[in-house]
């Protein structure tokens, strides 16, 4: 079998397993188009066809029973524990900033800078991440999270920031950022919060040290002081980005 045929066979097995799991569940769990785009397919299964395959069942319109259960009024820390796929990079970057004696807002910006990647989506993660936190943090923090995406690609000798070796490894030696990133960087240079975004880059730790002790508990107080946790629960409030948190809360809801 060629490797392509093997990949197809593995894909078919995964689809079959998924279908089997769907039948095991009480409700019909659906994937949004974005999930299938990530598998290289443009398409979606209609509600009617799913109903036909699962007689007697209704569409899932709430929590996905396969995921860790979230409390009724979730906090940012609950998302860290139950929805973020990986937190070591964030915790290590924030720990680095804390040890460097930076302002608490800088530490929070480091702690949150890649939350979009670990919870939501990679493409344009700085923009998504900033939008997610915008209603709940000081404008300096969300601005810096948005801008770090562009700034990461450009050195700043004045603070000793070089183009990351990791990017050369990840994207190849010839990779050039798209024009919108170049423009975002140029705009950011003159902004009053430029240095906050630059400090995210300086504390952005790629080489995770397995012996480093990092703990979310070290940041509970900073989160408490600088992240405005809505009393209704994060995602269940009426903020302009609540729907993004709700989507993480219930990622497979039919509508
Ligand atoms: Fe990032
Ligand atoms: Fe990062």
XYZ file of C-alpha atoms and ligand atoms in Angstrom:
257
model
C 0.000 0.000 0.000
C 1.305 3.461 -0.809
C 1.626 5.943 2.006
C -1.262 7.931 0.484
C -3.455 4.823 0.477
C -2.390 4.112 4.065
C -3.315 7.648 5.040
C -6.728 7.241 3.384
C -7.276 3.917 5.159
C -6.341 5.500 8.499
C -8.708 8.379 7.741
C -11.522 5.963 6.948
C -10.876 4.096 10.209
C -10.941 7.384 12.133
C -14.219 8.344 10.407
C -15.716 4.950 11.225
C -14.643 5.249 14.858
C -16.089 8.715 15.042
C -19.342 7.528 13.540
C -19.413 4.644 16.013
C -18.872 7.078 18.895
C -21.618 9.325 17.596
C -24.022 6.380 17.760
C -22.953 5.647 21.331
C -23.821 9.148 22.457
C -27.265 10.186 23.493
C -27.289 13.102 21.074
C -25.944 13.691 17.599
C -22.635 15.518 17.842
C -21.814 17.656 14.825
C -18.640 19.186 13.533
C -18.568 22.730 12.211
C -17.173 23.285 8.732
C -13.934 24.618 10.207
C -13.111 21.183 11.641
C -13.565 19.539 8.255
C -11.603 22.284 6.468
C -8.716 21.327 8.732
C -8.994 17.788 7.355
C -8.638 19.175 3.838
C -12.310 18.842 2.982
C -14.787 21.524 2.026
C -18.137 20.216 3.074
C -20.614 19.516 5.791
C -23.179 16.897 6.558
C -26.731 18.196 6.600
C -28.875 17.927 9.691
C -31.362 15.768 7.828
C -28.785 13.227 6.753
C -27.419 13.021 10.297
C -30.955 12.518 11.655
C -31.523 9.747 9.104
C -28.354 7.970 10.258
C -29.285 8.318 13.927
C -32.961 7.460 14.241
C -34.619 8.607 17.429
C -31.863 11.000 18.376
C -31.772 14.776 18.542
C -28.958 17.143 17.782
C -26.624 18.081 20.612
C -27.498 21.585 21.765
C -25.363 21.813 24.880
C -22.224 20.446 26.487
C -20.312 17.708 24.691
C -20.223 14.764 27.129
C -16.830 13.662 25.764
C -15.137 16.853 26.997
C -14.192 17.773 30.580
C -17.229 19.173 32.346
C -17.139 22.909 32.921
C -18.744 24.574 35.952
C -22.018 26.482 35.551
C -20.180 29.815 35.786
C -16.780 29.171 34.234
C -13.777 31.359 34.950
C -10.655 31.962 32.904
C -8.901 29.429 35.146
C -11.557 26.797 34.314
C -10.812 27.318 30.619
C -7.097 26.920 31.359
C -7.785 23.626 33.129
C -10.568 22.148 30.984
C -10.291 23.611 27.498
C -6.727 24.683 26.767
C -4.879 21.835 25.074
C -1.517 22.910 26.412
C -0.507 25.574 28.889
C 3.207 24.969 29.460
C 4.317 27.515 26.852
C 2.045 30.181 28.336
C 3.022 29.431 31.911
C 6.700 29.363 31.122
C 6.559 32.659 29.233
C 4.617 34.300 32.069
C 7.015 32.851 34.666
C 9.924 34.284 32.714
C 8.257 37.708 32.686
C 7.480 37.466 36.399
C 11.097 36.584 37.240
C 12.228 39.454 35.040
C 10.340 41.820 37.350
C 7.951 43.066 34.706
C 4.709 44.901 35.353
C 1.743 42.660 36.152
C 0.014 43.658 32.927
C 3.039 42.417 30.978
C 2.955 39.147 32.933
C -0.751 38.754 32.142
C -0.121 39.539 28.468
C 2.551 36.792 28.407
C 0.193 34.377 30.149
C -2.534 35.021 27.574
C -0.547 35.754 24.421
C -1.175 32.403 22.691
C -4.516 31.376 24.182
C -6.047 31.348 20.720
C -3.511 28.730 19.604
C -4.071 26.430 22.563
C -7.841 26.713 22.581
C -9.174 27.845 19.290
C -7.213 28.388 16.108
C -3.662 28.968 14.907
C -4.223 31.244 11.900
C -4.108 34.884 13.043
C -3.886 33.740 16.655
C -2.819 37.182 17.904
C -5.969 38.767 16.489
C -8.291 36.041 17.764
C -6.634 35.970 21.190
C -6.855 39.751 21.563
C -10.520 39.744 20.620
C -11.294 36.976 23.106
C -9.827 38.914 26.031
C -10.555 42.502 24.951
C -13.681 43.048 27.096
C -11.983 41.709 30.209
C -8.497 43.246 30.305
C -6.799 46.607 30.089
C -6.442 47.809 26.508
C -2.643 47.569 26.895
C -2.883 43.787 27.379
C -5.187 43.030 24.444
C -3.331 45.435 22.158
C -0.048 43.709 22.968
C -1.501 40.230 22.405
C -2.765 41.327 18.978
C 0.511 42.996 18.003
C 2.869 40.249 19.182
C 1.823 38.162 16.194
C 3.401 40.641 13.790
C 6.271 41.755 16.009
C 7.535 38.179 16.403
C 8.829 38.305 12.817
C 10.857 41.502 13.176
C 14.015 42.012 15.229
C 14.488 44.915 17.623
C 18.183 45.325 18.361
C 17.458 47.986 21.008
C 16.109 45.285 23.340
C 18.183 42.386 21.983
C 15.339 40.680 20.159
C 16.394 38.649 17.129
C 14.354 36.785 14.533
C 13.603 33.452 16.256
C 15.726 30.466 15.191
C 12.617 28.407 15.815
C 10.815 30.256 13.002
C 13.634 29.378 10.621
C 13.128 25.738 11.594
C 9.344 25.910 11.436
C 8.849 27.944 8.265
C 12.104 27.531 6.360
C 14.867 30.071 5.756
C 13.026 31.893 2.953
C 9.729 32.535 4.685
C 8.576 36.160 4.456
C 5.564 37.438 6.413
C 2.559 38.537 4.347
C 2.079 42.259 3.611
C -0.650 42.680 6.248
C 1.793 41.467 8.906
C 4.507 43.835 7.663
C 2.004 46.708 7.771
C 0.788 45.709 11.242
C 4.398 45.731 12.434
C 5.052 49.169 10.934
C 1.923 50.600 12.557
C 2.795 49.002 15.888
C 6.249 50.572 16.017
C 4.823 54.014 16.818
C 2.156 52.840 19.223
C 2.272 53.753 22.916
C 2.052 50.076 23.879
C 4.723 48.913 21.437
C 7.074 47.877 24.241
C 4.436 45.721 25.958
C 4.012 43.695 22.775
C 7.776 43.570 22.352
C 8.121 42.239 25.899
C 5.763 39.401 24.986
C 8.202 38.515 22.198
C 11.195 38.731 24.535
C 9.535 36.424 27.061
C 8.089 34.070 24.448
C 9.798 30.840 25.436
C 10.017 28.170 22.779
C 12.491 25.812 24.377
C 10.411 24.302 27.121
C 12.575 23.215 30.002
C 11.146 19.943 31.369
C 12.616 20.715 34.795
C 11.118 24.166 35.051
C 8.452 24.363 37.716
C 5.508 26.299 36.361
C 2.132 26.453 37.963
C -1.078 28.227 37.108
C -1.591 28.870 40.836
C 1.320 31.329 40.698
C -0.857 33.569 38.526
C -4.205 33.364 40.309
C -3.693 36.722 42.023
C -2.535 38.509 38.862
C -5.529 37.103 36.973
C -7.778 38.203 39.858
C -6.407 41.738 39.752
C -6.292 42.244 35.985
C -8.851 39.968 34.326
C -12.437 41.108 34.879
C -14.168 37.805 35.421
C -17.875 38.258 34.561
C -20.182 37.192 37.393
C -22.410 35.218 34.983
C -19.439 33.065 33.897
C -16.954 33.659 31.077
C -18.930 33.157 27.873
C -22.304 33.434 29.568
C -22.063 37.186 29.916
C -23.085 39.636 27.265
C -19.655 40.892 26.209
C -18.717 41.356 22.527
C -16.541 38.220 22.684
C -18.713 36.026 24.937
C -19.735 33.932 21.908
C -16.114 32.958 21.354
C -15.840 31.548 24.866
C -19.227 29.853 24.491
C -17.958 28.190 21.329
C -15.123 26.693 23.375
C -17.590 25.734 26.058
C -19.872 23.943 23.570
C -17.771 23.395 20.418
C -20.047 20.752 18.912
C -23.416 22.360 19.443
C -25.546 22.061 16.318
C -26.347 25.810 16.267
Fe 2.220 33.826 19.467
Fe 4.221 32.219 22.142
